[in-house]
PDB file of C-alpha atoms and ligand atoms in Angstrom:
ATOM      1  CA  MET C   1      38.149 129.851-106.796  1.00  0.00           C
ATOM      2  CA  SER C   2      34.547 129.649-108.473  1.00  0.00           C
ATOM      3  CA  VAL C   3      31.924 127.037-107.501  1.00  0.00           C
ATOM      4  CA  HIS C   4      28.749 125.718-109.498  1.00  0.00           C
ATOM      5  CA  VAL C   5      25.781 127.471-107.484  1.00  0.00           C
ATOM      6  CA  GLN C   6      22.206 126.553-108.285  1.00  0.00           C
ATOM      7  CA  THR C   7      20.424 129.620-109.224  1.00  0.00           C
ATOM      8  CA  SER C   8      16.730 129.362-108.409  1.00  0.00           C
ATOM      9  CA  ARG C   9      15.196 130.076-105.063  1.00  0.00           C
ATOM     10  CA  MET C  10      15.667 127.135-102.671  1.00  0.00           C
ATOM     11  CA  THR C  11      13.205 125.372-100.786  1.00  0.00           C
ATOM     12  CA  THR C  12      12.878 123.179 -97.615  1.00  0.00           C
ATOM     13  CA  THR C  13      12.864 120.307-100.583  1.00  0.00           C
ATOM     14  CA  LYS C  14      15.597 120.981-101.850  1.00  0.00           C
ATOM     15  CA  ILE C  15      17.133 121.164 -98.904  1.00  0.00           C
ATOM     16  CA  ARG C  16      15.927 117.661 -98.311  1.00  0.00           C
ATOM     17  CA  GLN C  17      17.168 117.102-101.710  1.00  0.00           C
ATOM     18  CA  MET C  18      20.695 117.840-101.846  1.00  0.00           C
ATOM     19  CA  ALA C  19      21.170 116.149 -98.569  1.00  0.00           C
ATOM     20  CA  ALA C  20      19.449 112.482 -99.756  1.00  0.00           C
ATOM     21  CA  GLU C  21      21.881 113.589-102.923  1.00  0.00           C
ATOM     22  CA  GLY C  22      24.994 114.148-100.430  1.00  0.00           C
ATOM     23  CA  GLU C  23      25.508 117.852-102.238  1.00  0.00           C
ATOM     24  CA  LYS C  24      27.093 118.926 -98.783  1.00  0.00           C
ATOM     25  CA  ILE C  25      24.749 122.625 -97.876  1.00  0.00           C
ATOM     26  CA  SER C  26      26.449 125.516 -96.812  1.00  0.00           C
ATOM     27  CA  MET C  27      24.580 127.667 -94.997  1.00  0.00           C
ATOM     28  CA  LEU C  28      26.001 131.478 -92.780  1.00  0.00           C
ATOM     29  CA  THR C  29      24.399 133.906 -90.353  1.00  0.00           C
ATOM     30  CA  SER C  30      23.744 137.392 -92.036  1.00  0.00           C
ATOM     31  CA  TYR C  31      21.689 140.458 -90.238  1.00  0.00           C
ATOM     32  CA  ASP C  32      21.317 143.392 -93.473  1.00  0.00           C
ATOM     33  CA  PHE C  33      20.830 143.246 -96.442  1.00  0.00           C
ATOM     34  CA  THR C  34      24.129 144.375 -97.877  1.00  0.00           C
ATOM     35  CA  LEU C  35      25.716 142.033 -96.014  1.00  0.00           C
ATOM     36  CA  ALA C  36      22.862 138.430 -97.133  1.00  0.00           C
ATOM     37  CA  SER C  37      22.801 140.099-100.866  1.00  0.00           C
ATOM     38  CA  LEU C  38      26.622 139.130-101.001  1.00  0.00           C
ATOM     39  CA  VAL C  39      26.259 136.070 -99.645  1.00  0.00           C
ATOM     40  CA  ASP C  40      22.970 134.919-101.364  1.00  0.00           C
ATOM     41  CA  GLU C  41      24.994 136.034-104.811  1.00  0.00           C
ATOM     42  CA  ALA C  42      28.122 134.232-103.195  1.00  0.00           C
ATOM     43  CA  GLY C  43      26.251 131.107-104.224  1.00  0.00           C
ATOM     44  CA  VAL C  44      24.778 130.132-100.145  1.00  0.00           C
ATOM     45  CA  ASP C  45      22.540 127.304 -99.896  1.00  0.00           C
ATOM     46  CA  MET C  46      20.699 128.387 -96.528  1.00  0.00           C
ATOM     47  CA  ILE C  47      21.135 132.271 -94.458  1.00  0.00           C
ATOM     48  CA  LEU C  48      20.493 132.137 -91.073  1.00  0.00           C
ATOM     49  CA  VAL C  49      19.358 135.288 -89.127  1.00  0.00           C
ATOM     50  CA  GLY C  50      20.963 134.277 -85.884  1.00  0.00           C
ATOM     51  CA  ASP C  51      19.298 135.401 -82.578  1.00  0.00           C
ATOM     52  CA  SER C  52      23.174 135.665 -82.359  1.00  0.00           C
ATOM     53  CA  ALA C  53      22.473 139.135 -83.595  1.00  0.00           C
ATOM     54  CA  SER C  54      21.827 140.183 -80.213  1.00  0.00           C
ATOM     55  CA  ASN C  55      25.453 139.783 -79.280  1.00  0.00           C
ATOM     56  CA  ILE C  56      27.070 140.931 -83.214  1.00  0.00           C
ATOM     57  CA  VAL C  57      24.343 144.057 -83.749  1.00  0.00           C
ATOM     58  CA  CYS C  58      23.556 144.639 -80.069  1.00  0.00           C
ATOM     59  CA  GLY C  59      26.457 143.454 -78.434  1.00  0.00           C
ATOM     60  CA  ASN C  60      25.450 142.212 -75.639  1.00  0.00           C
ATOM     61  CA  SER C  61      26.892 138.785 -73.839  1.00  0.00           C
ATOM     62  CA  TYR C  62      24.151 136.134 -74.433  1.00  0.00           C
ATOM     63  CA  THR C  63      22.181 135.881 -76.810  1.00  0.00           C
ATOM     64  CA  LEU C  64      19.277 136.260 -74.710  1.00  0.00           C
ATOM     65  CA  PRO C  65      17.980 139.863 -74.811  1.00  0.00           C
ATOM     66  CA  ILE C  66      17.269 139.814 -78.581  1.00  0.00           C
ATOM     67  CA  THR C  67      13.589 140.715 -79.059  1.00  0.00           C
ATOM     68  CA  VAL C  68      10.713 139.304 -81.562  1.00  0.00           C
ATOM     69  CA  ASP C  69      10.820 142.912 -82.711  1.00  0.00           C
ATOM     70  CA  GLU C  70      14.241 143.379 -83.269  1.00  0.00           C
ATOM     71  CA  MET C  71      14.632 139.434 -84.907  1.00  0.00           C
ATOM     72  CA  ILE C  72      12.445 141.049 -88.116  1.00  0.00           C
ATOM     73  CA  PHE C  73      13.398 144.221 -87.679  1.00  0.00           C
ATOM     74  CA  LEU C  74      16.367 142.028 -88.769  1.00  0.00           C
ATOM     75  CA  THR C  75      14.745 139.817 -91.010  1.00  0.00           C
ATOM     76  CA  LYS C  76      13.403 142.043 -93.247  1.00  0.00           C
ATOM     77  CA  GLY C  77      16.768 143.597 -94.938  1.00  0.00           C
ATOM     78  CA  VAL C  78      18.331 139.716 -95.040  1.00  0.00           C
ATOM     79  CA  VAL C  79      14.808 138.358 -96.544  1.00  0.00           C
ATOM     80  CA  ARG C  80      15.445 141.611 -99.734  1.00  0.00           C
ATOM     81  CA  ALA C  81      18.875 140.561-100.057  1.00  0.00           C
ATOM     82  CA  ALA C  82      17.478 137.620-101.092  1.00  0.00           C
ATOM     83  CA  GLN C  83      17.109 136.019-104.127  1.00  0.00           C
ATOM     84  CA  ARG C  84      18.038 132.554-104.243  1.00  0.00           C
ATOM     85  CA  ALA C  85      19.464 131.467-100.913  1.00  0.00           C
ATOM     86  CA  LEU C  86      15.717 129.411 -98.182  1.00  0.00           C
ATOM     87  CA  VAL C  87      16.291 132.380 -95.337  1.00  0.00           C
ATOM     88  CA  VAL C  88      15.382 130.816 -91.484  1.00  0.00           C
ATOM     89  CA  ILE C  89      14.813 133.238 -88.103  1.00  0.00           C
ATOM     90  CA  ASP C  90      15.604 132.138 -85.149  1.00  0.00           C
ATOM     91  CA  MET C  91      12.705 132.862 -82.533  1.00  0.00           C
ATOM     92  CA  PRO C  92      14.393 134.077 -79.564  1.00  0.00           C
ATOM     93  CA  PHE C  93      14.423 133.283 -76.537  1.00  0.00           C
ATOM     94  CA  GLY C  94      11.008 133.056 -74.634  1.00  0.00           C
ATOM     95  CA  SER C  95       9.451 133.492 -77.547  1.00  0.00           C
ATOM     96  CA  TYR C  96       8.135 129.664 -77.994  1.00  0.00           C
ATOM     97  CA  GLN C  97       8.906 128.179 -74.343  1.00  0.00           C
ATOM     98  CA  VAL C  98       5.196 129.882 -72.496  1.00  0.00           C
ATOM     99  CA  SER C  99       3.189 127.914 -73.482  1.00  0.00           C
ATOM    100  CA  GLU C 100       2.500 125.402 -77.585  1.00  0.00           C
ATOM    101  CA  GLU C 101      -0.546 128.934 -78.446  1.00  0.00           C
ATOM    102  CA  GLU C 102       2.470 131.638 -77.183  1.00  0.00           C
ATOM    103  CA  ALA C 103       4.640 129.998 -79.456  1.00  0.00           C
ATOM    104  CA  VAL C 104       2.176 129.338 -82.943  1.00  0.00           C
ATOM    105  CA  ARG C 105       1.801 133.123 -82.397  1.00  0.00           C
ATOM    106  CA  ASN C 106       5.051 134.255 -82.616  1.00  0.00           C
ATOM    107  CA  ALA C 107       6.465 131.754 -85.141  1.00  0.00           C
ATOM    108  CA  VAL C 108       3.399 133.077 -87.204  1.00  0.00           C
ATOM    109  CA  LYS C 109       4.156 136.688 -86.017  1.00  0.00           C
ATOM    110  CA  MET C 110       7.804 135.660 -87.555  1.00  0.00           C
ATOM    111  CA  MET C 111       6.840 134.745 -90.707  1.00  0.00           C
ATOM    112  CA  LYS C 112       4.338 136.835 -91.580  1.00  0.00           C
ATOM    113  CA  GLU C 113       5.924 140.081 -90.721  1.00  0.00           C
ATOM    114  CA  SER C 114       9.946 138.894 -91.657  1.00  0.00           C
ATOM    115  CA  GLY C 115       8.899 137.392 -95.587  1.00  0.00           C
ATOM    116  CA  ALA C 116      11.929 134.396 -94.301  1.00  0.00           C
ATOM    117  CA  ASP C 117      10.826 131.079 -94.693  1.00  0.00           C
ATOM    118  CA  ALA C 118      11.861 128.976 -91.773  1.00  0.00           C
ATOM    119  CA  VAL C 119      11.422 129.462 -88.317  1.00  0.00           C
ATOM    120  CA  LYS C 120      14.179 127.979 -85.782  1.00  0.00           C
ATOM    121  CA  LEU C 121      14.328 126.737 -82.649  1.00  0.00           C
ATOM    122  CA  GLU C 122      16.839 125.784 -79.904  1.00  0.00           C
ATOM    123  CA  GLY C 123      15.527 122.299 -78.040  1.00  0.00           C
ATOM    124  CA  GLY C 124      14.469 118.662 -77.438  1.00  0.00           C
ATOM    125  CA  GLU C 125      11.695 116.679 -76.413  1.00  0.00           C
ATOM    126  CA  GLU C 126      11.395 119.611 -73.149  1.00  0.00           C
ATOM    127  CA  ILE C 127      10.547 121.497 -76.919  1.00  0.00           C
ATOM    128  CA  LEU C 128       8.600 119.272 -78.895  1.00  0.00           C
ATOM    129  CA  PRO C 129       4.656 119.678 -78.469  1.00  0.00           C
ATOM    130  CA  ALA C 130       5.972 124.008 -79.792  1.00  0.00           C
ATOM    131  CA  ILE C 131       7.551 122.783 -82.961  1.00  0.00           C
ATOM    132  CA  ARG C 132       4.850 119.876 -83.040  1.00  0.00           C
ATOM    133  CA  HIS C 133       2.011 122.920 -83.738  1.00  0.00           C
ATOM    134  CA  ILE C 134       4.335 124.950 -85.332  1.00  0.00           C
ATOM    135  CA  ILE C 135       5.234 123.050 -88.038  1.00  0.00           C
ATOM    136  CA  GLN C 136       1.754 121.815 -88.158  1.00  0.00           C
ATOM    137  CA  ALA C 137       0.470 125.661 -89.209  1.00  0.00           C
ATOM    138  CA  GLY C 138       2.609 125.904 -91.865  1.00  0.00           C
ATOM    139  CA  VAL C 139       5.475 127.209 -90.510  1.00  0.00           C
ATOM    140  CA  PRO C 140       9.306 124.681 -91.319  1.00  0.00           C
ATOM    141  CA  VAL C 141      11.174 124.918 -88.883  1.00  0.00           C
ATOM    142  CA  CYS C 142      15.051 123.849 -87.935  1.00  0.00           C
ATOM    143  CA  GLY C 143      15.402 122.666 -85.266  1.00  0.00           C
ATOM    144  CA  HIS C 144      19.460 123.053 -83.140  1.00  0.00           C
ATOM    145  CA  LEU C 145      20.156 120.988 -80.787  1.00  0.00           C
ATOM    146  CA  GLY C 146      24.151 120.201 -78.970  1.00  0.00           C
ATOM    147  CA  LEU C 147      25.427 123.921 -77.554  1.00  0.00           C
ATOM    148  CA  THR C 148      21.565 125.848 -77.453  1.00  0.00           C
ATOM    149  CA  PRO C 149      23.441 128.913 -76.488  1.00  0.00           C
ATOM    150  CA  GLN C 150      19.419 130.822 -74.848  1.00  0.00           C
ATOM    151  CA  SER C 151      19.800 127.457 -72.633  1.00  0.00           C
ATOM    152  CA  VAL C 152      23.135 129.188 -70.839  1.00  0.00           C
ATOM    153  CA  ASN C 153      22.883 129.908 -67.536  1.00  0.00           C
ATOM    154  CA  GLN C 154      21.296 126.426 -66.705  1.00  0.00           C
ATOM    155  CA  LEU C 155      24.307 125.170 -69.560  1.00  0.00           C
ATOM    156  CA  GLY C 156      26.677 126.713 -67.480  1.00  0.00           C
ATOM    157  CA  GLY C 157      28.436 127.650 -70.382  1.00  0.00           C
ATOM    158  CA  TYR C 158      29.234 127.933 -74.136  1.00  0.00           C
ATOM    159  CA  GLY C 159      31.836 124.094 -74.260  1.00  0.00           C
ATOM    160  CA  LEU C 160      31.629 121.267 -75.718  1.00  0.00           C
ATOM    161  CA  ARG C 161      27.871 119.098 -75.153  1.00  0.00           C
ATOM    162  CA  ALA C 162      26.815 115.533 -74.905  1.00  0.00           C
ATOM    163  CA  LYS C 163      30.022 114.946 -74.070  1.00  0.00           C
ATOM    164  CA  GLY C 164      29.243 111.218 -71.926  1.00  0.00           C
ATOM    165  CA  GLU C 165      26.586 109.125 -72.847  1.00  0.00           C
ATOM    166  CA  ALA C 166      23.833 110.113 -71.856  1.00  0.00           C
ATOM    167  CA  GLU C 167      23.620 112.856 -72.476  1.00  0.00           C
ATOM    168  CA  ALA C 168      24.961 112.177 -75.940  1.00  0.00           C
ATOM    169  CA  GLU C 169      21.930 109.408 -76.030  1.00  0.00           C
ATOM    170  CA  LYS C 170      19.617 112.109 -74.707  1.00  0.00           C
ATOM    171  CA  LEU C 171      21.237 113.639 -78.080  1.00  0.00           C
ATOM    172  CA  MET C 172      19.954 111.471 -80.809  1.00  0.00           C
ATOM    173  CA  HIS C 173      16.685 110.391 -78.574  1.00  0.00           C
ATOM    174  CA  ASP C 174      15.676 113.911 -78.625  1.00  0.00           C
ATOM    175  CA  ALA C 175      17.098 114.145 -83.186  1.00  0.00           C
ATOM    176  CA  GLU C 176      14.650 111.754 -83.563  1.00  0.00           C
ATOM    177  CA  LEU C 177      12.093 113.098 -81.708  1.00  0.00           C
ATOM    178  CA  LEU C 178      12.385 116.026 -84.149  1.00  0.00           C
ATOM    179  CA  ALA C 179      12.808 114.515 -87.363  1.00  0.00           C
ATOM    180  CA  GLN C 180       9.723 112.368 -86.423  1.00  0.00           C
ATOM    181  CA  ALA C 181       8.229 115.485 -85.740  1.00  0.00           C
ATOM    182  CA  GLY C 182       9.097 117.257 -89.503  1.00  0.00           C
ATOM    183  CA  CYS C 183      11.507 120.150 -88.690  1.00  0.00           C
ATOM    184  CA  PHE C 184      13.335 119.646 -92.712  1.00  0.00           C
ATOM    185  CA  ALA C 185      16.563 119.792 -90.228  1.00  0.00           C
ATOM    186  CA  ILE C 186      18.515 120.143 -87.098  1.00  0.00           C
ATOM    187  CA  VAL C 187      21.560 122.238 -86.452  1.00  0.00           C
ATOM    188  CA  LEU C 188      24.748 120.634 -84.378  1.00  0.00           C
ATOM    189  CA  GLU C 189      26.693 122.503 -82.245  1.00  0.00           C
ATOM    190  CA  LYS C 190      29.663 122.471 -79.893  1.00  0.00           C
ATOM    191  CA  ILE C 191      28.910 118.004 -79.747  1.00  0.00           C
ATOM    192  CA  PRO C 192      31.584 115.532 -81.593  1.00  0.00           C
ATOM    193  CA  ALA C 193      32.603 115.053 -84.497  1.00  0.00           C
ATOM    194  CA  ALA C 194      31.696 110.646 -84.282  1.00  0.00           C
ATOM    195  CA  LEU C 195      28.666 111.645 -82.379  1.00  0.00           C
ATOM    196  CA  ALA C 196      27.668 114.206 -85.013  1.00  0.00           C
ATOM    197  CA  GLY C 197      28.119 110.921 -88.065  1.00  0.00           C
ATOM    198  CA  GLU C 198      25.554 109.203 -85.614  1.00  0.00           C
ATOM    199  CA  VAL C 199      23.213 111.478 -86.019  1.00  0.00           C
ATOM    200  CA  THR C 200      23.213 112.409 -89.288  1.00  0.00           C
ATOM    201  CA  LYS C 201      22.948 108.744 -90.554  1.00  0.00           C
ATOM    202  CA  MET C 202      19.779 108.116 -88.507  1.00  0.00           C
ATOM    203  CA  LEU C 203      18.528 110.769 -89.648  1.00  0.00           C
ATOM    204  CA  ALA C 204      18.977 109.832 -92.880  1.00  0.00           C
ATOM    205  CA  LYS C 205      15.520 107.497 -92.933  1.00  0.00           C
ATOM    206  CA  TYR C 206      13.601 111.214 -91.857  1.00  0.00           C
ATOM    207  CA  ASN C 207      15.690 112.839 -94.335  1.00  0.00           C
ATOM    208  CA  CYS C 208      16.768 115.187 -91.728  1.00  0.00           C
ATOM    209  CA  PRO C 209      19.915 116.716 -92.854  1.00  0.00           C
ATOM    210  CA  THR C 210      21.574 117.827 -90.049  1.00  0.00           C
ATOM    211  CA  ILE C 211      23.755 120.829 -90.184  1.00  0.00           C
ATOM    212  CA  GLY C 212      26.939 120.936 -87.903  1.00  0.00           C
ATOM    213  CA  ILE C 213      28.832 124.622 -86.587  1.00  0.00           C
ATOM    214  CA  GLY C 214      31.556 122.893 -84.326  1.00  0.00           C
ATOM    215  CA  ALA C 215      30.471 119.047 -84.132  1.00  0.00           C
ATOM    216  CA  GLY C 216      33.104 118.102 -87.486  1.00  0.00           C
ATOM    217  CA  ASN C 217      32.571 117.102 -90.462  1.00  0.00           C
ATOM    218  CA  LEU C 218      30.221 114.132 -91.307  1.00  0.00           C
ATOM    219  CA  THR C 219      27.366 116.039 -91.136  1.00  0.00           C
ATOM    220  CA  SER C 220      25.060 117.412 -94.103  1.00  0.00           C
ATOM    221  CA  GLY C 221      26.338 120.945 -93.764  1.00  0.00           C
ATOM    222  CA  GLN C 222      28.059 123.525 -92.559  1.00  0.00           C
ATOM    223  CA  VAL C 223      26.993 126.818 -90.516  1.00  0.00           C
ATOM    224  CA  LEU C 224      28.707 130.124 -89.047  1.00  0.00           C
ATOM    225  CA  VAL C 225      28.372 133.787 -87.736  1.00  0.00           C
ATOM    226  CA  LEU C 226      29.107 135.294 -91.067  1.00  0.00           C
ATOM    227  CA  HIS C 227      31.592 138.552 -88.836  1.00  0.00           C
ATOM    228  CA  ASP C 228      33.183 135.723 -87.263  1.00  0.00           C
ATOM    229  CA  MET C 229      33.924 133.578 -90.538  1.00  0.00           C
ATOM    230  CA  LEU C 230      35.280 137.119 -91.958  1.00  0.00           C
ATOM    231  CA  GLY C 231      37.574 138.183 -89.065  1.00  0.00           C
ATOM    232  CA  LEU C 232      35.232 140.534 -88.029  1.00  0.00           C
ATOM    233  CA  ASN C 233      35.155 139.811 -84.851  1.00  0.00           C
ATOM    234  CA  GLN C 234      37.758 139.820 -82.828  1.00  0.00           C
ATOM    235  CA  GLY C 235      39.530 137.735 -80.210  1.00  0.00           C
ATOM    236  CA  PHE C 236      36.502 134.890 -80.675  1.00  0.00           C
ATOM    237  CA  LYS C 237      39.216 132.282 -82.763  1.00  0.00           C
ATOM    238  CA  PRO C 238      36.806 129.231 -80.562  1.00  0.00           C
ATOM    239  CA  LYS C 239      38.944 125.718 -82.274  1.00  0.00           C
ATOM    240  CA  PHE C 240      35.553 124.808 -85.028  1.00  0.00           C
ATOM    241  CA  LEU C 241      36.084 128.005 -86.315  1.00  0.00           C
ATOM    242  CA  ARG C 242      38.441 129.092 -89.531  1.00  0.00           C
ATOM    243  CA  HIS C 243      38.452 133.071 -90.136  1.00  0.00           C
ATOM    244  CA  PHE C 244      37.896 132.933 -93.983  1.00  0.00           C
ATOM    245  CA  ALA C 245      39.160 136.326 -94.121  1.00  0.00           C
ATOM    246  CA  SER C 246      40.388 139.210 -91.652  1.00  0.00           C
ATOM    247  CA  LEU C 247      38.268 142.238 -92.491  1.00  0.00           C
ATOM    248  CA  ALA C 248      38.753 144.209 -88.969  1.00  0.00           C
ATOM    249  CA  GLU C 249      42.531 144.650 -90.542  1.00  0.00           C
ATOM    250  CA  SER C 250      41.276 145.616 -93.899  1.00  0.00           C
ATOM    251  CA  VAL C 251      38.018 147.387 -91.897  1.00  0.00           C
ATOM    252  CA  LYS C 252      40.510 149.612 -89.653  1.00  0.00           C
ATOM    253  CA  ASN C 253      43.258 150.204 -92.549  1.00  0.00           C
ATOM    254  CA  ALA C 254      40.676 151.680 -94.553  1.00  0.00           C
ATOM    255  CA  VAL C 255      39.633 154.049 -91.320  1.00  0.00           C
ATOM    256  CA  SER C 256      42.562 154.964 -90.312  1.00  0.00           C
ATOM    257  CA  THR C 257      43.057 156.020 -94.021  1.00  0.00           C
ATOM    258  CA  TYR C 258      40.348 157.820 -94.401  1.00  0.00           C
ATOM    259  CA  VAL C 259      40.523 159.485 -91.509  1.00  0.00           C
ATOM    260  CA  ALA C 260      45.110 161.047 -91.905  1.00  0.00           C
ATOM    261  CA  ALA C 261      43.537 161.767 -95.300  1.00  0.00           C
ATOM    262  CA  VAL C 262      40.252 163.942 -94.324  1.00  0.00           C
ATOM    263  CA  LYS C 263      43.210 166.155 -92.001  1.00  0.00           C
ATOM    264  CA  ASP C 264      45.563 166.614 -94.515  1.00  0.00           C
ATOM    265  CA  SER C 265      42.570 168.366 -96.474  1.00  0.00           C
ATOM    266  CA  SER C 266      43.350 165.373 -99.174  1.00  0.00           C
ATOM    267  CA  PHE C 267      40.263 164.473 -99.363  1.00  0.00           C
ATOM    268  CA  PRO C 268      37.874 165.546-100.929  1.00  0.00           C
ATOM    269  CA  ASN C 269      40.439 166.042-104.292  1.00  0.00           C
ATOM    270  CA  ALA C 270      39.466 167.559-107.513  1.00  0.00           C
ATOM    271  CA  GLU C 271      37.817 164.633-109.173  1.00  0.00           C
ATOM    272  CA  GLU C 272      36.343 164.366-105.457  1.00  0.00           C
ATOM    273  CA  SER C 273      34.707 167.427-105.522  1.00  0.00           C
ATOM    274  CA  TYR C 274      31.500 169.425-107.707  1.00  0.00           C
TER     275      TYR C 274
HETATM  276  O1  LIG D   1      22.384 132.536 -83.365  1.00  0.00           O
HETATM  277  C1  LIG D   1      23.352 132.672 -84.695  1.00  0.00           C
HETATM  278  O2  LIG D   1      23.297 133.060 -85.470  1.00  0.00           O
HETATM  279  C2  LIG D   1      22.882 130.402 -84.319  1.00  0.00           C
HETATM  280  C3  LIG D   1      23.999 129.691 -85.400  1.00  0.00           C
HETATM  281  C4  LIG D   1      25.384 129.762 -84.396  1.00  0.00           C
HETATM  282  C5  LIG D   1      23.859 128.490 -85.476  1.00  0.00           C
HETATM  283  O3  LIG D   1      22.503 129.432 -83.901  1.00  0.00           O
END
């Protein structure tokens, strides 16, 4: 299926405009030049270099271990690939919680050294001063509420968030504070669809789109982890995830065919030799 894709480079202004005009926003993660090139060519609006790289690229069980310098290293390749998509870099755990000064220093370093267009931070009111200072420094910020994986040790797991009234009210309040502070978008992760719809409606007056993951289809857009939606991450199939391909099987078939061809000396053949 082909889609009509705007070819000029995405900006945070265009992202806000898309939401205001009712056009859904597509976002996917990428962590390297080759896959980011394909994702960009296929027409995604925003590429997130997520700290999920800690799991997907580095094999950790949590997002917490990845560092600022590792995030910058990965993002450089993605930025070289992105001709059209807006590139957002995740600020890793510990890089914005200590003080506002340190948050700004790290955000500026990440923007300067990676070439990303914006940063993303997890949390609400408790990190508002950091968000305000980063935005004042001229760095566009994407918020992230609901399930915030950097706080997994505090949350006690990766379950659905804001099921109860008190947490849902706090989330609405946090979303409004983030939008008032100037966030150009807010990721809503793993919350009930109806709540995500309410947040999205409430944020319309701030022209602040919501990007959902496990948050239903009433948000302004959607984000998924690329390796999950491509079916590369075997055994990970939460309810919200759709596999748009089954690449784990394709990769394993290709590799086992290669191994067999090497073993029986059918690769390389005469045409593949000099
Ligand atoms: O790190 C990440 O990939 C994310 C998405 C799941 C939104 O934050």
